[in-house]
Amino acid sequence: MSITQLVILCRPGFEAETAAEIQAVASGAGCFGYCKTQSEQGWVSFVADELMLKQLIEQVQFRHLIFARQWFLSGEVIELSSSDRVGDFARNLDGIPVCGEVELIHTDTNDGKELSRLCKSLTPPLAAELRKTNHLTQKRSQQKPRLMIMLLNGKQALLGYHLPLNAAPWPDGICHLKFPKAAPSRSTLKLEEAWHWFIPKHEWKDRLRASMTAVDLGAAPGGWTWQLVKQHMMVSAIDNGPMKGDLMESGQVTHLLEDGFRYHPSKPVHWMVCDMAESPIKVADRMADWIINKWCKEAIFNLKLPMKKRYHEVTQCIELMQSKFDAAGIEVEMNFKHLYHDREEITGHARRV
């Protein structure tokens, strides 16, 4: 099987942004190709020379991609028979290296979700068959490539592989979290997912520890404050709107009726989080001020995107922040991601080095 494309999963409706980003990133890495997209299908195809595609997934850091949920190298669509799908997969492995594990996935669309049960039922017999034929190591290994199979429907699939250490840690790129009933709003999941994405789990004990201080800009009704309280932090909740009563009873929250764009703490805090419904460029500008003035050590914030030219808006926000950091003569670690629990927004993380 020849590798002909890089398949990039994304949120349905963000195919154009995903295509624009991978086109720019690939060009910067010296990989020249073109994208094939279809609105609302939940994935993008970047077509290029096989050697260039292999170099691309080795040279480009997946974590630096904003709109991509997952990616893998793939050949053309393979046809499946309803009677022997496992055999169909096994017969199309020419050119695929020995892999350390196999994942069957589907797109995050209504049609894709209907394939979830089929993906789960096919995985065990396929893994067993591939171990017999030495296409899969006897023990799961992230040091080897991961065999990726994306079912398009019951009769067609894309088959390929990626490098587990340079891909999303979740097979379909989705961090599945359970909504805590005690939380004031579903927005709480955005901050929880952001921590999972931006902070390595082994660093949580140092960077999300009890007794830290935090500021939540645009806090009401308290979805993000709830996460900070859960980490046993002392929180200043900044919003002219009301906070949920249970949070105030925790004894860890001080509610200040102030404008989030004018407020700054009297002394530095460990964390600042922000989920304000304002123009992304205005939020980005203020976030840079918090880092430059050392009002916080780390910040997580959302940028609400316009309906059109969303990738252009994102790049403008990043360039603005970087220019301000350069002018201040400081080095800041920045990362941005369109998380699963985000909608028309992306989440940013900034940390002074």
Short mmCIF file of C-alpha atoms in Angstrom, two decimals:
data_model
loop_
_atom_site.label_atom_id
_atom_site.label_comp_id
_atom_site.label_asym_id
_atom_site.label_seq_id
_atom_site.Cartn_x
_atom_site.Cartn_y
_atom_site.Cartn_z
CA MET A 1 0.00 0.00 0.00
CA SER A 2 1.31 3.44 -0.91
CA ILE A 3 0.96 6.37 1.47
CA THR A 4 -0.88 9.09 -0.44
CA GLN A 5 -2.31 11.42 2.20
CA LEU A 6 -2.19 12.72 5.73
CA VAL A 7 -5.62 12.37 7.33
CA ILE A 8 -6.38 15.04 9.94
CA LEU A 9 -9.41 14.74 12.19
CA CYS A 10 -11.12 17.93 13.38
CA ARG A 11 -14.37 19.25 14.75
CA PRO A 12 -17.08 19.08 12.07
CA GLY A 13 -17.46 22.54 10.56
CA PHE A 14 -13.78 23.42 11.03
CA GLU A 15 -12.44 21.66 7.95
CA ALA A 16 -11.46 24.94 6.24
CA GLU A 17 -9.45 26.11 9.27
CA THR A 18 -7.77 22.72 9.61
CA ALA A 19 -6.85 22.74 5.92
CA ALA A 20 -5.50 26.30 6.06
CA GLU A 21 -3.36 25.45 9.08
CA ILE A 22 -1.87 22.20 7.76
CA GLN A 23 -1.19 23.86 4.40
CA ALA A 24 0.75 26.66 6.14
CA VAL A 25 2.59 24.32 8.53
CA ALA A 26 3.48 21.83 5.81
CA SER A 27 4.76 24.56 3.51
CA GLY A 28 6.93 25.91 6.33
CA ALA A 29 8.37 22.41 6.78
CA GLY A 30 9.15 22.10 3.07
CA CYS A 31 6.31 19.67 2.36
CA PHE A 32 4.28 20.82 -0.62
CA GLY A 33 0.87 19.38 -1.34
CA TYR A 34 -2.80 20.24 -1.41
CA CYS A 35 -5.89 19.66 0.72
CA LYS A 36 -9.14 17.91 -0.07
CA THR A 37 -12.01 18.88 2.21
CA GLN A 38 -15.73 18.41 2.54
CA SER A 39 -17.79 20.56 4.87
CA GLU A 40 -19.02 18.91 8.09
CA GLN A 41 -17.25 15.59 7.43
CA GLY A 42 -14.92 15.98 10.44
CA TRP A 43 -11.63 15.33 8.65
CA VAL A 44 -9.28 16.76 6.05
CA SER A 45 -6.97 15.07 3.55
CA PHE A 46 -3.55 16.58 2.84
CA VAL A 47 -2.17 15.00 -0.32
CA ALA A 48 1.56 14.99 -1.05
CA ASP A 49 4.51 12.79 -1.97
CA GLU A 50 4.92 9.78 0.35
CA LEU A 51 8.44 10.69 1.45
CA MET A 52 7.40 14.26 2.21
CA LEU A 53 4.41 13.07 4.24
CA LYS A 54 6.60 10.76 6.32
CA GLN A 55 9.04 13.60 6.97
CA LEU A 56 6.15 15.88 7.91
CA ILE A 57 4.87 13.74 10.79
CA GLU A 58 8.42 13.38 12.08
CA GLN A 59 9.40 17.07 11.88
CA VAL A 60 6.17 18.86 12.85
CA GLN A 61 5.09 18.66 16.47
CA PHE A 62 1.46 17.57 16.60
CA ARG A 63 0.97 19.48 19.86
CA HIS A 64 1.63 22.73 18.00
CA LEU A 65 -1.32 22.20 15.65
CA ILE A 66 -4.39 24.10 16.76
CA PHE A 67 -7.36 22.64 14.90
CA ALA A 68 -6.19 19.03 14.44
CA ARG A 69 -7.62 16.46 16.86
CA GLN A 70 -5.65 13.54 15.48
CA TRP A 71 -3.63 12.66 12.39
CA PHE A 72 -2.27 9.62 10.58
CA LEU A 73 -0.67 8.69 7.27
CA SER A 74 -2.98 6.76 5.00
CA GLY A 75 -3.40 5.20 1.59
CA GLU A 76 -6.51 5.40 -0.55
CA VAL A 77 -9.92 4.16 0.59
CA ILE A 78 -10.13 0.39 0.91
CA GLU A 79 -13.33 -1.54 0.22
CA LEU A 80 -14.65 -3.90 2.88
CA SER A 81 -16.80 -6.97 2.65
CA SER A 82 -19.40 -7.38 5.38
CA SER A 83 -18.38 -11.03 5.82
CA ASP A 84 -14.62 -10.62 6.47
CA ARG A 85 -13.61 -7.09 7.41
CA VAL A 86 -10.73 -8.36 9.56
CA GLY A 87 -9.32 -10.22 6.55
CA ASP A 88 -9.77 -7.13 4.38
CA PHE A 89 -7.68 -5.08 6.79
CA ALA A 90 -5.00 -7.77 7.07
CA ARG A 91 -4.69 -8.00 3.29
CA ASN A 92 -3.97 -4.27 2.93
CA LEU A 93 -0.93 -3.98 5.18
CA ASP A 94 1.81 -3.98 2.55
CA GLY A 95 4.07 -1.00 3.21
CA ILE A 96 2.84 -0.56 6.79
CA PRO A 97 5.60 -1.02 9.43
CA VAL A 98 5.21 -3.41 12.35
CA CYS A 99 3.01 -1.58 14.86
CA GLY A 100 2.76 -1.61 18.63
CA GLU A 101 -1.03 -1.33 18.78
CA VAL A 102 -4.10 -0.96 16.57
CA GLU A 103 -6.95 1.53 16.90
CA LEU A 104 -10.22 1.59 14.99
CA ILE A 105 -11.80 5.02 14.99
CA HIS A 106 -14.60 7.01 13.40
CA THR A 107 -15.33 10.67 12.79
CA ASP A 108 -17.15 12.88 15.29
CA THR A 109 -20.28 13.13 13.12
CA ASN A 110 -23.71 11.58 13.55
CA ASP A 111 -22.94 9.01 10.85
CA GLY A 112 -19.51 8.39 12.34
CA LYS A 113 -20.83 7.79 15.85
CA GLU A 114 -23.08 5.02 14.52
CA LEU A 115 -19.89 3.09 13.71
CA SER A 116 -18.67 3.12 17.32
CA ARG A 117 -20.02 -0.33 18.16
CA LEU A 118 -18.54 -1.81 14.98
CA CYS A 119 -15.12 -0.31 15.79
CA LYS A 120 -15.17 -1.88 19.25
CA SER A 121 -16.31 -5.29 18.01
CA LEU A 122 -13.64 -5.48 15.29
CA THR A 123 -10.67 -4.43 17.41
CA PRO A 124 -10.04 -7.63 19.48
CA PRO A 125 -10.20 -10.13 16.58
CA LEU A 126 -8.14 -7.83 14.35
CA ALA A 127 -5.44 -7.40 17.01
CA ALA A 128 -5.31 -11.17 17.53
CA GLU A 129 -4.99 -11.80 13.80
CA LEU A 130 -2.25 -9.20 13.34
CA ARG A 131 -0.22 -10.66 16.21
CA LYS A 132 -0.38 -14.06 14.55
CA THR A 133 1.01 -12.62 11.31
CA ASN A 134 3.63 -10.48 13.12
CA HIS A 135 2.14 -7.21 11.91
CA LEU A 136 1.58 -6.26 15.55
CA THR A 137 3.93 -6.69 18.51
CA GLN A 138 2.87 -9.18 21.18
CA LYS A 139 2.70 -6.41 23.78
CA ARG A 140 1.32 -2.92 23.27
CA SER A 141 4.11 -0.43 22.68
CA GLN A 142 4.18 3.32 22.10
CA GLN A 143 7.74 3.04 20.82
CA LYS A 144 6.39 1.48 17.62
CA PRO A 145 4.00 3.12 15.14
CA ARG A 146 0.27 2.78 15.87
CA LEU A 147 -1.90 1.18 13.18
CA MET A 148 -4.86 3.49 12.55
CA ILE A 149 -8.05 2.41 10.79
CA MET A 150 -10.84 4.95 10.29
CA LEU A 151 -14.18 3.50 9.26
CA LEU A 152 -15.96 5.80 6.82
CA ASN A 153 -18.97 3.52 6.77
CA GLY A 154 -19.59 -0.23 7.00
CA LYS A 155 -18.03 -0.86 3.60
CA GLN A 156 -15.13 1.61 3.37
CA ALA A 157 -12.16 2.57 5.52
CA LEU A 158 -8.88 4.45 5.54
CA LEU A 159 -5.89 2.49 6.81
CA GLY A 160 -2.50 3.81 7.85
CA TYR A 161 -0.35 4.67 10.86
CA HIS A 162 1.13 7.44 12.98
CA LEU A 163 3.79 7.85 15.64
CA PRO A 164 2.11 7.63 19.08
CA LEU A 165 4.61 10.00 20.70
CA ASN A 166 3.78 12.66 18.09
CA ALA A 167 0.01 12.39 18.04
CA ALA A 168 -2.96 12.93 20.33
CA PRO A 169 -2.89 10.58 23.36
CA TRP A 170 -6.51 9.62 22.70
CA PRO A 171 -7.16 7.48 19.56
CA ASP A 172 -9.80 9.76 18.06
CA GLY A 173 -8.25 12.87 19.57
CA ILE A 174 -11.12 13.33 21.99
CA CYS A 175 -10.58 13.65 25.74
CA HIS A 176 -13.82 12.17 27.07
CA LEU A 177 -14.75 13.71 30.43
CA LYS A 178 -17.79 13.20 32.61
CA PHE A 179 -19.73 16.32 33.55
CA PRO A 180 -19.67 16.73 37.36
CA LYS A 181 -23.25 17.32 38.53
CA ALA A 182 -22.08 19.72 41.24
CA ALA A 183 -20.48 22.10 38.71
CA PRO A 184 -22.41 25.32 37.92
CA SER A 185 -22.15 24.92 34.12
CA ARG A 186 -20.85 22.62 31.39
CA SER A 187 -18.10 25.16 30.66
CA THR A 188 -16.26 23.57 33.59
CA LEU A 189 -15.19 20.78 31.23
CA LYS A 190 -13.29 23.25 29.04
CA LEU A 191 -10.85 24.09 31.83
CA GLU A 192 -10.52 20.46 32.94
CA GLU A 193 -9.72 19.38 29.39
CA ALA A 194 -7.26 22.26 29.02
CA TRP A 195 -5.32 21.02 32.03
CA HIS A 196 -5.20 17.52 30.53
CA TRP A 197 -3.91 18.91 27.22
CA PHE A 198 -1.48 21.61 28.35
CA ILE A 199 -0.06 20.15 31.57
CA PRO A 200 1.63 16.72 31.71
CA LYS A 201 -0.08 14.58 34.34
CA HIS A 202 3.15 14.05 36.28
CA GLU A 203 3.43 17.85 36.73
CA TRP A 204 -0.05 18.36 38.19
CA LYS A 205 1.17 17.93 41.75
CA ASP A 206 3.50 20.92 41.33
CA ARG A 207 1.50 23.17 38.99
CA LEU A 208 -2.03 22.50 40.29
CA ARG A 209 -1.40 22.05 43.97
CA ALA A 210 -3.46 23.00 47.00
CA SER A 211 -2.97 26.46 48.56
CA MET A 212 -2.20 28.10 45.21
CA THR A 213 -3.90 31.40 44.41
CA ALA A 214 -5.94 31.98 41.27
CA VAL A 215 -8.02 34.61 39.48
CA ASP A 216 -11.01 33.75 37.29
CA LEU A 217 -11.87 36.60 34.91
CA GLY A 218 -15.49 36.54 33.76
CA ALA A 219 -16.20 33.91 36.39
CA ALA A 220 -20.03 33.81 36.66
CA PRO A 221 -21.75 31.46 37.21
CA GLY A 222 -18.58 29.66 38.27
CA GLY A 223 -17.81 26.72 35.97
CA TRP A 224 -14.08 27.48 35.83
CA THR A 225 -13.94 28.65 39.45
CA TRP A 226 -15.39 25.25 40.41
CA GLN A 227 -12.36 23.52 38.86
CA LEU A 228 -9.96 25.79 40.73
CA VAL A 229 -11.78 25.14 44.00
CA LYS A 230 -11.65 21.41 43.28
CA GLN A 231 -7.85 21.76 43.17
CA HIS A 232 -8.05 23.41 46.64
CA MET A 233 -6.94 26.82 45.40
CA MET A 234 -7.95 30.19 46.83
CA VAL A 235 -9.83 32.02 44.08
CA SER A 236 -10.72 35.62 43.27
CA ALA A 237 -13.78 35.43 41.00
CA ILE A 238 -14.08 38.59 38.89
CA ASP A 239 -17.51 39.23 37.37
CA ASN A 240 -20.44 41.61 37.71
CA GLY A 241 -22.78 38.62 37.42
CA PRO A 242 -23.84 36.27 40.26
CA MET A 243 -21.85 33.22 41.33
CA LYS A 244 -23.43 29.93 42.33
CA GLY A 245 -24.09 29.87 46.06
CA ASP A 246 -22.37 26.53 46.76
CA LEU A 247 -19.07 27.93 45.54
CA MET A 248 -19.27 30.89 47.89
CA GLU A 249 -19.96 28.55 50.79
CA SER A 250 -16.66 26.74 50.16
CA GLY A 251 -14.72 29.53 51.86
CA GLN A 252 -12.19 29.47 49.01
CA VAL A 253 -13.80 32.09 46.76
CA THR A 254 -13.84 35.87 46.95
CA HIS A 255 -16.33 37.38 44.50
CA LEU A 256 -15.35 40.83 43.23
CA LEU A 257 -17.88 42.85 41.20
CA GLU A 258 -15.36 44.32 38.79
CA ASP A 259 -14.62 44.58 35.07
CA GLY A 260 -12.41 41.65 34.06
CA PHE A 261 -10.51 43.80 31.57
CA ARG A 262 -9.54 46.38 34.17
CA TYR A 263 -8.89 44.19 37.18
CA HIS A 264 -5.43 43.07 38.21
CA PRO A 265 -4.33 41.57 41.54
CA SER A 266 -2.48 43.55 44.18
CA LYS A 267 0.11 40.77 44.31
CA PRO A 268 1.00 37.97 41.86
CA VAL A 269 -1.12 34.81 41.72
CA HIS A 270 -0.21 31.36 40.46
CA TRP A 271 -3.05 31.00 37.98
CA MET A 272 -5.27 33.27 35.90
CA VAL A 273 -8.09 31.75 33.85
CA CYS A 274 -10.41 33.64 31.53
CA ASP A 275 -13.53 32.69 29.59
CA MET A 276 -14.95 36.10 28.72
CA ALA A 277 -17.22 36.61 25.71
CA GLU A 278 -15.22 39.40 24.09
CA SER A 279 -13.39 39.87 20.80
CA PRO A 280 -10.42 37.48 20.60
CA ILE A 281 -7.89 40.22 19.83
CA LYS A 282 -8.99 42.17 22.92
CA VAL A 283 -8.68 39.08 25.12
CA ALA A 284 -5.28 38.18 23.66
CA ASP A 285 -4.00 41.69 24.32
CA ARG A 286 -5.09 41.57 27.95
CA MET A 287 -3.69 38.08 28.48
CA ALA A 288 -0.29 39.29 27.30
CA ASP A 289 -0.45 42.11 29.86
CA TRP A 290 -1.02 39.62 32.68
CA ILE A 291 2.10 37.67 31.72
CA ILE A 292 4.29 40.73 31.03
CA ASN A 293 3.37 42.39 34.35
CA LYS A 294 3.88 39.14 36.28
CA TRP A 295 0.34 39.25 37.63
CA CYS A 296 0.24 35.47 37.19
CA LYS A 297 2.64 32.61 36.53
CA GLU A 298 0.37 30.70 34.16
CA ALA A 299 -2.79 31.54 32.24
CA ILE A 300 -5.46 29.55 30.44
CA PHE A 301 -7.94 31.50 28.36
CA ASN A 302 -10.50 31.14 25.59
CA LEU A 303 -10.58 33.13 22.36
CA LYS A 304 -14.11 33.34 20.90
CA LEU A 305 -13.76 33.12 17.13
CA PRO A 306 -15.77 34.95 14.44
CA MET A 307 -17.85 32.99 11.94
CA LYS A 308 -15.48 33.79 9.07
CA LYS A 309 -11.68 33.92 8.68
CA ARG A 310 -11.23 32.05 11.95
CA TYR A 311 -7.71 30.81 11.22
CA HIS A 312 -6.68 34.33 10.21
CA GLU A 313 -8.08 35.68 13.49
CA VAL A 314 -6.17 33.07 15.47
CA THR A 315 -2.86 33.89 13.79
CA GLN A 316 -3.42 37.61 14.43
CA CYS A 317 -3.99 36.97 18.14
CA ILE A 318 -0.86 34.84 18.42
CA GLU A 319 1.24 37.38 16.53
CA LEU A 320 -0.03 40.20 18.76
CA MET A 321 0.87 38.34 21.93
CA GLN A 322 4.28 37.32 20.61
CA SER A 323 5.07 40.88 19.50
CA LYS A 324 4.23 42.19 22.97
CA PHE A 325 6.41 39.55 24.62
CA ASP A 326 9.28 40.34 22.23
CA ALA A 327 8.96 44.06 22.96
CA ALA A 328 9.07 43.31 26.69
CA GLY A 329 12.14 41.13 26.19
CA ILE A 330 10.64 38.04 27.80
CA GLU A 331 10.34 34.42 26.70
CA VAL A 332 6.88 32.90 27.03
CA GLU A 333 5.75 29.37 26.30
CA MET A 334 2.46 29.57 24.38
CA ASN A 335 0.20 26.85 23.06
CA PHE A 336 -3.28 26.90 21.55
CA LYS A 337 -5.79 24.13 20.90
CA HIS A 338 -9.32 23.72 19.62
CA LEU A 339 -10.38 21.36 22.39
CA TYR A 340 -13.24 18.88 22.19
CA HIS A 341 -15.32 20.84 24.72
CA ASP A 342 -14.70 24.11 22.87
CA ARG A 343 -17.20 25.20 20.25
CA GLU A 344 -16.63 28.42 18.29
CA GLU A 345 -13.47 29.14 20.26
CA ILE A 346 -9.97 27.93 20.95
CA THR A 347 -8.15 27.63 24.27
CA GLY A 348 -4.77 29.17 24.91
CA HIS A 349 -2.11 28.57 27.52
CA ALA A 350 0.72 30.97 28.38
CA ARG A 351 3.57 30.44 30.83
CA ARG A 352 6.56 32.64 31.38
CA VAL A 353 9.81 30.71 30.91
#
